[in-house]
PDB file of C-alpha atoms in Angstrom:
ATOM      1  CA  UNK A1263       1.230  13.066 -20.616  1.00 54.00           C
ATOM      2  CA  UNK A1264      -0.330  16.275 -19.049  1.00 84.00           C
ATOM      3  CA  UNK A1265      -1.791  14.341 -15.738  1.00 94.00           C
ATOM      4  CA  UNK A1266       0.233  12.765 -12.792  1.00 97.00           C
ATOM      5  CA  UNK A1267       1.327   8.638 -12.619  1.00 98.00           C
ATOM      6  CA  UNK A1268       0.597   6.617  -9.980  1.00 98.00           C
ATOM      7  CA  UNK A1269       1.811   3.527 -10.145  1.00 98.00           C
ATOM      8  CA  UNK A1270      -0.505   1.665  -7.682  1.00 98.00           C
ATOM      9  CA  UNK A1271       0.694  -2.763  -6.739  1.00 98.00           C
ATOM     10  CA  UNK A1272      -2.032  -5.006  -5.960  1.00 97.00           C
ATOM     11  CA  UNK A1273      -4.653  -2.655  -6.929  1.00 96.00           C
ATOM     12  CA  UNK A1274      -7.624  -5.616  -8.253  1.00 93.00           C
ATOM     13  CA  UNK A1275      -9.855  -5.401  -5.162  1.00 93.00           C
ATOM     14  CA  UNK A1276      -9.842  -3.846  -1.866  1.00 95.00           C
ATOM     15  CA  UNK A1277      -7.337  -1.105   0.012  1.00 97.00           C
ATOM     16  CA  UNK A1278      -5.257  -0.882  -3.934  1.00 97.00           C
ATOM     17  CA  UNK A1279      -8.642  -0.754  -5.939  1.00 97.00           C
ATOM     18  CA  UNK A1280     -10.017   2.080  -3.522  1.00 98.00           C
ATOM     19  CA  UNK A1281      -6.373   4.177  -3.697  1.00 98.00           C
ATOM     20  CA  UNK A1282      -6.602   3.400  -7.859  1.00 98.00           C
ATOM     21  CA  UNK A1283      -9.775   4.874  -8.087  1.00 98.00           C
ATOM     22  CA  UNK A1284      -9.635   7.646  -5.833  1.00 98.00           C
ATOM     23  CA  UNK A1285      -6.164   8.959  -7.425  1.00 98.00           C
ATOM     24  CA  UNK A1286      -7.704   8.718 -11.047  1.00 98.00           C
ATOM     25  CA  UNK A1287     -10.823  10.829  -9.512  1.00 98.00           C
ATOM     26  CA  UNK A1288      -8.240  13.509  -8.535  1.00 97.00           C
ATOM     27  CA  UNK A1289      -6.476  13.411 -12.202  1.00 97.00           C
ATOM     28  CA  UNK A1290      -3.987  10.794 -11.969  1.00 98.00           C
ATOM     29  CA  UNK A1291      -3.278   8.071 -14.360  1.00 98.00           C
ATOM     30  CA  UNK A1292      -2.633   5.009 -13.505  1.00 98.00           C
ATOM     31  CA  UNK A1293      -0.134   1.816 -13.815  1.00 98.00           C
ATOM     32  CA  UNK A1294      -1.126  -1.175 -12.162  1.00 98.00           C
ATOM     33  CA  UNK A1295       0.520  -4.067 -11.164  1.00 98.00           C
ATOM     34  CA  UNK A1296      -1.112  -6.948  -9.566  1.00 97.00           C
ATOM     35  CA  UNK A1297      -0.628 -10.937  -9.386  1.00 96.00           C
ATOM     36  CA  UNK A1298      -4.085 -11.326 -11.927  1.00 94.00           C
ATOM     37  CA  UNK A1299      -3.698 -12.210 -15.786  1.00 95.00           C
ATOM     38  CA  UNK A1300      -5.904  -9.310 -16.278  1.00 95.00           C
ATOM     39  CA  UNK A1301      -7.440  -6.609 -14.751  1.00 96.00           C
ATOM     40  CA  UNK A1302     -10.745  -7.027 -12.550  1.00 93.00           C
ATOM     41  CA  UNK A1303     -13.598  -5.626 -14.834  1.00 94.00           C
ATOM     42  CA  UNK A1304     -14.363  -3.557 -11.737  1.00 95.00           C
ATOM     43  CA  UNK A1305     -11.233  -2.034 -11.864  1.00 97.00           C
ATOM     44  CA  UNK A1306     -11.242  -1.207 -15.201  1.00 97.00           C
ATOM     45  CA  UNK A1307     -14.886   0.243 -15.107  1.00 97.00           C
ATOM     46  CA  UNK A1308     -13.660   2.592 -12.070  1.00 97.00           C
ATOM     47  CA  UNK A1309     -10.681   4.252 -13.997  1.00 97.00           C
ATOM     48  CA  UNK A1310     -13.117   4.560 -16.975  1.00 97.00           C
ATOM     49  CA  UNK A1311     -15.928   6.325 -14.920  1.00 97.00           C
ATOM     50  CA  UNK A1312     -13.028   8.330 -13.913  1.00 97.00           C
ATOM     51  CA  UNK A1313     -11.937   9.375 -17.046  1.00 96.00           C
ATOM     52  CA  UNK A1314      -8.248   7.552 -16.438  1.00 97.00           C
ATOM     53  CA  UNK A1315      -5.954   6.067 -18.654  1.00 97.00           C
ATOM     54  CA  UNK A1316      -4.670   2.155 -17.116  1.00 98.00           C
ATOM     55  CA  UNK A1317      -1.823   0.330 -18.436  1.00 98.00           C
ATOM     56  CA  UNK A1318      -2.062  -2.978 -16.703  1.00 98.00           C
ATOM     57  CA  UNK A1319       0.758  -5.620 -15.678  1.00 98.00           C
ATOM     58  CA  UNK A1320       0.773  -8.982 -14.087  1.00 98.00           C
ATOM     59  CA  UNK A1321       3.373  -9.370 -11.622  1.00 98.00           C
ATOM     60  CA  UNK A1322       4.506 -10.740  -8.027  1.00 98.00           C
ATOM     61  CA  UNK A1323       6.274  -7.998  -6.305  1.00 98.00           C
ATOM     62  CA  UNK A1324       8.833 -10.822  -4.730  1.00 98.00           C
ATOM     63  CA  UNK A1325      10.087 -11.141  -8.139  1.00 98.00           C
ATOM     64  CA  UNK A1326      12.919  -8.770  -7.561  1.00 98.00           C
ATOM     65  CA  UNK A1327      13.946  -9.303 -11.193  1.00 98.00           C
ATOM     66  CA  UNK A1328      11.034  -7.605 -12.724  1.00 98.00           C
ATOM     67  CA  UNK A1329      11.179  -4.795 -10.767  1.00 98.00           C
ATOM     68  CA  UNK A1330      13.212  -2.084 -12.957  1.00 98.00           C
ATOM     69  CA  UNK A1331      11.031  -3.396 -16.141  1.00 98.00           C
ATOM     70  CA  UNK A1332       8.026  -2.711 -14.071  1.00 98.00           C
ATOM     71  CA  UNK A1333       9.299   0.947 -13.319  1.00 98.00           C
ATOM     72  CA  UNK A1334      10.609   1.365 -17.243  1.00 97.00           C
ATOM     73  CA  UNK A1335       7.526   0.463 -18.363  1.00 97.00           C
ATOM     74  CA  UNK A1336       5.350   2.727 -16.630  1.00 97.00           C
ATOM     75  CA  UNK A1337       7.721   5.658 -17.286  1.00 96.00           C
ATOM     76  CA  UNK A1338       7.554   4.557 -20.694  1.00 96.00           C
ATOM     77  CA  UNK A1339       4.395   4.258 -21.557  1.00 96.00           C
ATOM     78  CA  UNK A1340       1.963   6.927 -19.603  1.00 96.00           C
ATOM     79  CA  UNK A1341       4.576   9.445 -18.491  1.00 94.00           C
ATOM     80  CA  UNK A1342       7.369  10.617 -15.317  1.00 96.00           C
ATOM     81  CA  UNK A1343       5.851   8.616 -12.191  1.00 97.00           C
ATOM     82  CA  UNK A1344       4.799  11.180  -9.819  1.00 98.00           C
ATOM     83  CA  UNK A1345       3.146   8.428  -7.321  1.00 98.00           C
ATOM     84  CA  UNK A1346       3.896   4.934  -6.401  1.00 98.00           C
ATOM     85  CA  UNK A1347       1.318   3.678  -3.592  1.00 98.00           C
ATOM     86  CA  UNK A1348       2.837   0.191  -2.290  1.00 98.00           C
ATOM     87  CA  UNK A1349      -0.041  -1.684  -0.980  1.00 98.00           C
ATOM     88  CA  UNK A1350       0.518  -5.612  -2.673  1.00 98.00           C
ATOM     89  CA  UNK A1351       0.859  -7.928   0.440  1.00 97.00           C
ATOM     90  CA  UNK A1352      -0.253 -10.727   2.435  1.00 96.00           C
ATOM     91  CA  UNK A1353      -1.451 -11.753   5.824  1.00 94.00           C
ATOM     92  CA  UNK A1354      -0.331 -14.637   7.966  1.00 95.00           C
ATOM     93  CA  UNK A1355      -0.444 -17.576   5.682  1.00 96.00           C
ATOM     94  CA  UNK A1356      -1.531 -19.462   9.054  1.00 96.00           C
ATOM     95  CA  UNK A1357      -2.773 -17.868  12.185  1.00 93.00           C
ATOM     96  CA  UNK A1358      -1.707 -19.753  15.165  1.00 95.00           C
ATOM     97  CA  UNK A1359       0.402 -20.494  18.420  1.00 97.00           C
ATOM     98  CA  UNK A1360       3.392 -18.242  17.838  1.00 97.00           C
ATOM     99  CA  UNK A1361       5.405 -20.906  19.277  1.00 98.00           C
ATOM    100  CA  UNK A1362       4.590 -23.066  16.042  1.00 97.00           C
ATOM    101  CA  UNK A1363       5.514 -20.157  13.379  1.00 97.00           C
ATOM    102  CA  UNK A1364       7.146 -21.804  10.443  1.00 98.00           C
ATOM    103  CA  UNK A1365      10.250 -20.860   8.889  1.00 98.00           C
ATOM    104  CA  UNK A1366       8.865 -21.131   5.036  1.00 98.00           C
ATOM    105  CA  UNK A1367       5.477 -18.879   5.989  1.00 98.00           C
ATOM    106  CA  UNK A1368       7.949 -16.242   7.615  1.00 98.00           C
ATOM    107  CA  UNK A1369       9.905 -16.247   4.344  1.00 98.00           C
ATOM    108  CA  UNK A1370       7.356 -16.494   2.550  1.00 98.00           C
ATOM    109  CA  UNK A1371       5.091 -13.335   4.127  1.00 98.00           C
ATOM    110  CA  UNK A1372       8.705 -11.344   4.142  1.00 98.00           C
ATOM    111  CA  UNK A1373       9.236 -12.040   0.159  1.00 98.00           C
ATOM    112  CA  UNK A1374       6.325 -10.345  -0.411  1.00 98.00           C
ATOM    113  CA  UNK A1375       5.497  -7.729   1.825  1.00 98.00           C
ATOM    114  CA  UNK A1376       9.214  -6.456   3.111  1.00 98.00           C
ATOM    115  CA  UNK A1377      11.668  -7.633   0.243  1.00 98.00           C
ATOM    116  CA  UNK A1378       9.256  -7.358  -2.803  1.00 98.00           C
ATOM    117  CA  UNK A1379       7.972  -3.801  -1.380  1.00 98.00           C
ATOM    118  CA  UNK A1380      11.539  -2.198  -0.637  1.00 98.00           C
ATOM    119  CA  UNK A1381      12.978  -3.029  -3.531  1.00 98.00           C
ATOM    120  CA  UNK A1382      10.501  -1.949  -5.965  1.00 98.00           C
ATOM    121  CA  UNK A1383      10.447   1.421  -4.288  1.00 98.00           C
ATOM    122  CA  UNK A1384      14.172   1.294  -4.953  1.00 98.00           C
ATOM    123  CA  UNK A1385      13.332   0.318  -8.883  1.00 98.00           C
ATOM    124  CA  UNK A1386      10.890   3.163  -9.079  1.00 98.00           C
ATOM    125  CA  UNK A1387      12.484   6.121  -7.042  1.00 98.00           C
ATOM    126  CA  UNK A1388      15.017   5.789  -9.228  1.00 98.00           C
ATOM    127  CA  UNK A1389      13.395   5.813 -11.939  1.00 96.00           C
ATOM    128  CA  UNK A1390      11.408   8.809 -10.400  1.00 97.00           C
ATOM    129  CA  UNK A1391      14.941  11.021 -10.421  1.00 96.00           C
ATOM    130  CA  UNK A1392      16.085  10.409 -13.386  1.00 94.00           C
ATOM    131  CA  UNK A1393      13.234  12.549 -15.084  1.00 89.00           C
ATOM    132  CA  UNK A1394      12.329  15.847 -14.935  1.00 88.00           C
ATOM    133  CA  UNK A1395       9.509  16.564 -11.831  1.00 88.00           C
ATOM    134  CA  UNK A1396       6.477  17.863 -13.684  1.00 89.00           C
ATOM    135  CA  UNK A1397       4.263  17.168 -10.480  1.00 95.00           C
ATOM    136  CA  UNK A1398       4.497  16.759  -7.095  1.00 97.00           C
ATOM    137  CA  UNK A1399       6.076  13.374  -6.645  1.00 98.00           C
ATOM    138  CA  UNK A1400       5.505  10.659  -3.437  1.00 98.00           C
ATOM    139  CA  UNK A1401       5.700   7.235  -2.129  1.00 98.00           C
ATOM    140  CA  UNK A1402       2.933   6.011  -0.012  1.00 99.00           C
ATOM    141  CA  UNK A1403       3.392   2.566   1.782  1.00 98.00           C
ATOM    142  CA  UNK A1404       0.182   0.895   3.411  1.00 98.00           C
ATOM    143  CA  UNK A1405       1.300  -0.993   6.239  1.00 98.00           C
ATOM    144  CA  UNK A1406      -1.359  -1.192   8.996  1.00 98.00           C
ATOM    145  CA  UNK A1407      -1.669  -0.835  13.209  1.00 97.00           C
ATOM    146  CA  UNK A1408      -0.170  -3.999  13.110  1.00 97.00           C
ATOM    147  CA  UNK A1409       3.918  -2.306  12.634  1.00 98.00           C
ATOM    148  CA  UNK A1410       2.801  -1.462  16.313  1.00 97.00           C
ATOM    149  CA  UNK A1411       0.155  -3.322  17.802  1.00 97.00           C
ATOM    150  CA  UNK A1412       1.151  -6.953  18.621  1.00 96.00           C
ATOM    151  CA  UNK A1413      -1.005 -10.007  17.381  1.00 95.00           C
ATOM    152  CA  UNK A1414       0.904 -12.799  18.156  1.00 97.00           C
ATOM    153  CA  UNK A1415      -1.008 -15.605  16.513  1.00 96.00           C
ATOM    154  CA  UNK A1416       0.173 -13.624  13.161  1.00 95.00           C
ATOM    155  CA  UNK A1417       3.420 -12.268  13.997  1.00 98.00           C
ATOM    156  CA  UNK A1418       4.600 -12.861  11.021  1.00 98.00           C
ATOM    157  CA  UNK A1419       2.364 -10.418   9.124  1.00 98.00           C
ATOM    158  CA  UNK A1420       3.042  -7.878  12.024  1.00 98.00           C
ATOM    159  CA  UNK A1421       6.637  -8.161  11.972  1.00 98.00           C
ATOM    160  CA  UNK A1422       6.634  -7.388   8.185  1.00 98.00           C
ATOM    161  CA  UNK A1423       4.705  -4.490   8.315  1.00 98.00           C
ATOM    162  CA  UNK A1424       6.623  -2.901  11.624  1.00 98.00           C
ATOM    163  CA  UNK A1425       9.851  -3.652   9.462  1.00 98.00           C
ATOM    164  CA  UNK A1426       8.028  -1.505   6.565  1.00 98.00           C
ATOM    165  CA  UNK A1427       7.867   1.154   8.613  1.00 98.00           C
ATOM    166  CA  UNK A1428      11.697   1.754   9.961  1.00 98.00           C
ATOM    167  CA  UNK A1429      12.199   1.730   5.679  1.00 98.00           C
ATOM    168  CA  UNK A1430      10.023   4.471   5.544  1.00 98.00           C
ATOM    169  CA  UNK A1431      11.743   6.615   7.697  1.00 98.00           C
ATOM    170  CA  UNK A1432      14.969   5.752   5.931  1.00 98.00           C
ATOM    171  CA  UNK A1433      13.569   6.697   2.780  1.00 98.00           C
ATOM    172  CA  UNK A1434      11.986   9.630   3.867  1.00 98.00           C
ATOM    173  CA  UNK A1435      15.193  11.377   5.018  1.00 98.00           C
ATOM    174  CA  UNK A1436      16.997   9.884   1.729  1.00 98.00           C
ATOM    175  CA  UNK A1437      14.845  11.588  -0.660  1.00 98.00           C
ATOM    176  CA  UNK A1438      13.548  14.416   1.570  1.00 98.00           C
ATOM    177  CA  UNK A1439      16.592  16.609  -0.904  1.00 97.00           C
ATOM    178  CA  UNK A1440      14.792  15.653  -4.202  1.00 97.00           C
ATOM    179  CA  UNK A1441      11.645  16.704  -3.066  1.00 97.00           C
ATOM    180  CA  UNK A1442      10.128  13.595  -2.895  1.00 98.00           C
ATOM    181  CA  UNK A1443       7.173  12.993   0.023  1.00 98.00           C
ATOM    182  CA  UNK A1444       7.649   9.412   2.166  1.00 98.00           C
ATOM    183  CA  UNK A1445       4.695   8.895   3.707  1.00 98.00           C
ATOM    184  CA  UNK A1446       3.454   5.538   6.005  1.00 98.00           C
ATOM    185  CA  UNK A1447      -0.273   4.820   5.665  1.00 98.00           C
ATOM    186  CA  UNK A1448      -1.348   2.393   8.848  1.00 98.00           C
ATOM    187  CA  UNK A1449      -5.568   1.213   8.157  1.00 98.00           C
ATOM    188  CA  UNK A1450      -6.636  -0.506  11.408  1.00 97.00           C
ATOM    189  CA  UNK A1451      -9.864  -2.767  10.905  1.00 96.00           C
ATOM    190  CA  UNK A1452     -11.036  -2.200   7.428  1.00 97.00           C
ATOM    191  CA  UNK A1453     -14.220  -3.853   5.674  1.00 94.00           C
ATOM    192  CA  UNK A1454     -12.040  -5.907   2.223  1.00 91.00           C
ATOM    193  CA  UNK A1455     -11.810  -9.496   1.297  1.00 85.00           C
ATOM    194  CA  UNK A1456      -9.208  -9.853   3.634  1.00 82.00           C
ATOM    195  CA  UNK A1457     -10.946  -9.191   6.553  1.00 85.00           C
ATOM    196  CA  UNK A1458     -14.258 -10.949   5.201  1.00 83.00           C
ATOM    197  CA  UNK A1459     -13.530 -14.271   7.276  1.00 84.00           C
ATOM    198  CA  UNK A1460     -13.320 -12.627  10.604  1.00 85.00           C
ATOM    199  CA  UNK A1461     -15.992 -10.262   9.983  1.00 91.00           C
ATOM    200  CA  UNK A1462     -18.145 -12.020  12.350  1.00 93.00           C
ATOM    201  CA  UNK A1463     -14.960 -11.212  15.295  1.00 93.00           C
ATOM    202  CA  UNK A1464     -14.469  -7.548  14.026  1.00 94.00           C
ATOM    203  CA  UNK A1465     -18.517  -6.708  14.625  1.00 95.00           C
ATOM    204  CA  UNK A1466     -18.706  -7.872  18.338  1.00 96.00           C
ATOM    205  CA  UNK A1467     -15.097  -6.111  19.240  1.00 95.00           C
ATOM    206  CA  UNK A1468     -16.661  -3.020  17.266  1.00 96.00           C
ATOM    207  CA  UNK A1469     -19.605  -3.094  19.346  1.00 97.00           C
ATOM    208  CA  UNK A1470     -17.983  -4.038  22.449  1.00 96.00           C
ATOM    209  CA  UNK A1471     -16.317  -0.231  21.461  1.00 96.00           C
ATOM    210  CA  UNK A1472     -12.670  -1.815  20.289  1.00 96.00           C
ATOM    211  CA  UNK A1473     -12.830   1.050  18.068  1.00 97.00           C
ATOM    212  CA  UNK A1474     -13.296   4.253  19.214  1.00 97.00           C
ATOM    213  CA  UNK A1475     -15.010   5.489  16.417  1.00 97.00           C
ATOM    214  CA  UNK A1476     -17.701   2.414  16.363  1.00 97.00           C
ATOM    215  CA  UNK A1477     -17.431   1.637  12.670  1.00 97.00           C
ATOM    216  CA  UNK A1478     -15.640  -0.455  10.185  1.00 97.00           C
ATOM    217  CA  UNK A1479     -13.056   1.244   8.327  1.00 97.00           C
ATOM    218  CA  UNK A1480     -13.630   1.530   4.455  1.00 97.00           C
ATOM    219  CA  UNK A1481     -11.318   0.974   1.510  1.00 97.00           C
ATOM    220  CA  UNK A1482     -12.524   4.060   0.220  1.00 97.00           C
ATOM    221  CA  UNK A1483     -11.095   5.789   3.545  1.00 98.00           C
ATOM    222  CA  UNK A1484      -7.722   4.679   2.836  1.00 98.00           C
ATOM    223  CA  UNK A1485      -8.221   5.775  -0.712  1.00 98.00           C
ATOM    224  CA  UNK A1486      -9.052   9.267   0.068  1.00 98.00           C
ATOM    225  CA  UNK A1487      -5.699   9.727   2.454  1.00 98.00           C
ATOM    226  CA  UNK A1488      -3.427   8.708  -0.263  1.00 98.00           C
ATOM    227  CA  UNK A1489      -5.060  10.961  -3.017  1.00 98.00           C
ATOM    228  CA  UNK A1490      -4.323  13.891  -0.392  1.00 97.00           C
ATOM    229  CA  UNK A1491      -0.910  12.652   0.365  1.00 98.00           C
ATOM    230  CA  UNK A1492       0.039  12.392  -3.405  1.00 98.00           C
ATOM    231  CA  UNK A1493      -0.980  15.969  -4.287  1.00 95.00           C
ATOM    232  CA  UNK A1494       1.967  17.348  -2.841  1.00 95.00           C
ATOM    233  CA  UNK A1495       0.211  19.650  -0.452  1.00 93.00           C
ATOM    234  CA  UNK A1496       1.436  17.984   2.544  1.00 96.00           C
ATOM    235  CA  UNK A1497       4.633  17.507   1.015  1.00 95.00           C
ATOM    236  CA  UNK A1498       6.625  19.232   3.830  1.00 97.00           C
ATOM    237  CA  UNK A1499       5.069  16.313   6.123  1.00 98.00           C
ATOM    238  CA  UNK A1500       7.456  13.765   4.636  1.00 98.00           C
ATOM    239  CA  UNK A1501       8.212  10.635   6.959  1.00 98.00           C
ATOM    240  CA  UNK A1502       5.143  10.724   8.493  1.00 98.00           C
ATOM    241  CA  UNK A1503       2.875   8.308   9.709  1.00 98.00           C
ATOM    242  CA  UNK A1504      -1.215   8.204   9.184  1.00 98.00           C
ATOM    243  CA  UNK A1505      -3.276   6.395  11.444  1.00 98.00           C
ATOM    244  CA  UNK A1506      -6.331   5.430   9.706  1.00 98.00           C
ATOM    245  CA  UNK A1507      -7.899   3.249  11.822  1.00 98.00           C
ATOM    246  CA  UNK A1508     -11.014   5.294  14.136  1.00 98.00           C
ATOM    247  CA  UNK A1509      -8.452   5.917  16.923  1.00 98.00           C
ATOM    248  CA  UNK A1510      -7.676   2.156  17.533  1.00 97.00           C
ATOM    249  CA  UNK A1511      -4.539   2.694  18.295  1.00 96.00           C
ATOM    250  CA  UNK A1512      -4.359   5.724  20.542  1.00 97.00           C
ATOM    251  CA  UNK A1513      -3.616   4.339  24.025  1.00 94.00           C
ATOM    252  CA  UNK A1514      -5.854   4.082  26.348  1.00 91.00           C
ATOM    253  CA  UNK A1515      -6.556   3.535  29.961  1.00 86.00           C
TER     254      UNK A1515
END
């Protein structure tokens, strides 16, 4: 119980997989929770490449009812959680006239990535102070460019994630006395399975210079900003927000 726990949701594939395997590359261990029976076998080759320890558990974040087992567990089994990296969620379960959003897809994108993520941050910040802090200790919440920029045919998913980030600040300045870091992680177009159907869209705004930088994000970008944000050396930074996103969002004339 000598390295760090981050407890990492929806961490299978993409953004969480990236963050997973970055954090156990930088000495963490790692509790995963994700809506899979099992773990992906590319998930579990990662954190073994890395020299990790994974304990594994199937769950669905808008199961508020799991939650403090979830948080028990992990404490439990590998150790004090020093990290919890909230990235589970969904995007617009339809894409469309925003005049024609449905009541069950608004409920059903809120579950999941406002009620499910809040209250399993609850589950495990509590669980956080009730040990002794070995390590630095943080929440990290992946929300994306969306909590700002509009998209109407998917307000929804954008609502969601701009909701996400008001409970950041509120958590930040709650914990800010235990010495806990409340961070906001915002990836702007990023090359994962969930952006694989409008990949086609994403390469001619990208070369029509949508993005300032002129390049796909990568998981492994996001990744990299969370392992620096869980050290603890940018601790003092609480309630921030990170764009990662190639300047996509700075205003522009």
């Amino acid at each position: 119980m000598s390295r760090p726990v981050a407890f990492v949701t929806g961490a299978s594939r993409g953004i969480g997989l990236a963050c997973a395997e970055v954090l156990a590359q930088h000495g963490f261990d790692l509790f995963v929770a994700d809506l899979a029976d099992h773990p992906s076998a590319e998930l579990t080759h990662r954190m073994e490449e890395a020299g990790a320890s994974m304990l594994y558990r199937q769950a669905d974040i808008s199961d508020l009812d799991g939650h403090e087992a979830l948080a028990a567990t992990c404490a439990d089994r590998l150790g004090p959680i020093a990290c919890l990296v909230n990235n589970a969620g969904i995007g617009a379960p339809v894409r469309g006239d925003l005049l024609g959003l449905l009541p069950e897809n608004f409920d059903k994108v809120m579950n999941i990535n406002l009620r499910g993520t809040v209250f399993l941050t609850l589950a495990v910040a509590r669980q956080m102070l009730a040990q002794p802090a070995d390590h630095a200790r943080s929440i990290i919440t992946i929300t994306s460019v969306s909590a700002e920029m509009a998209s109407p045919e998917r307000s929804d998913y954008c609502i969601s994630k701009a909701a996400l980030s008001m409970w950041v600040k509120n958590l930040a300045i709650r914990l800010a006395p235990e010495n806990v870091g409340v961070f906001e992680v915002r990836p702007g177009i990023i090359r994962t399975d969930m952006t694989a159907g409008a990949a086609a869209k994403y390469d001619r705004l990208i070369a029509e210079g949508f993005v300032p930088a002129s390049r796909w994000g990568e998981a492994v970008d996001i990744g990299a900003a969370v392992a620096a944000l869980a050290t603890g050396k940018l601790g003092f930074a609480t309630g921030s927000v990170l764009n990662l996103d190639g300047a996509l969002s700075v205003p522009r004339l």
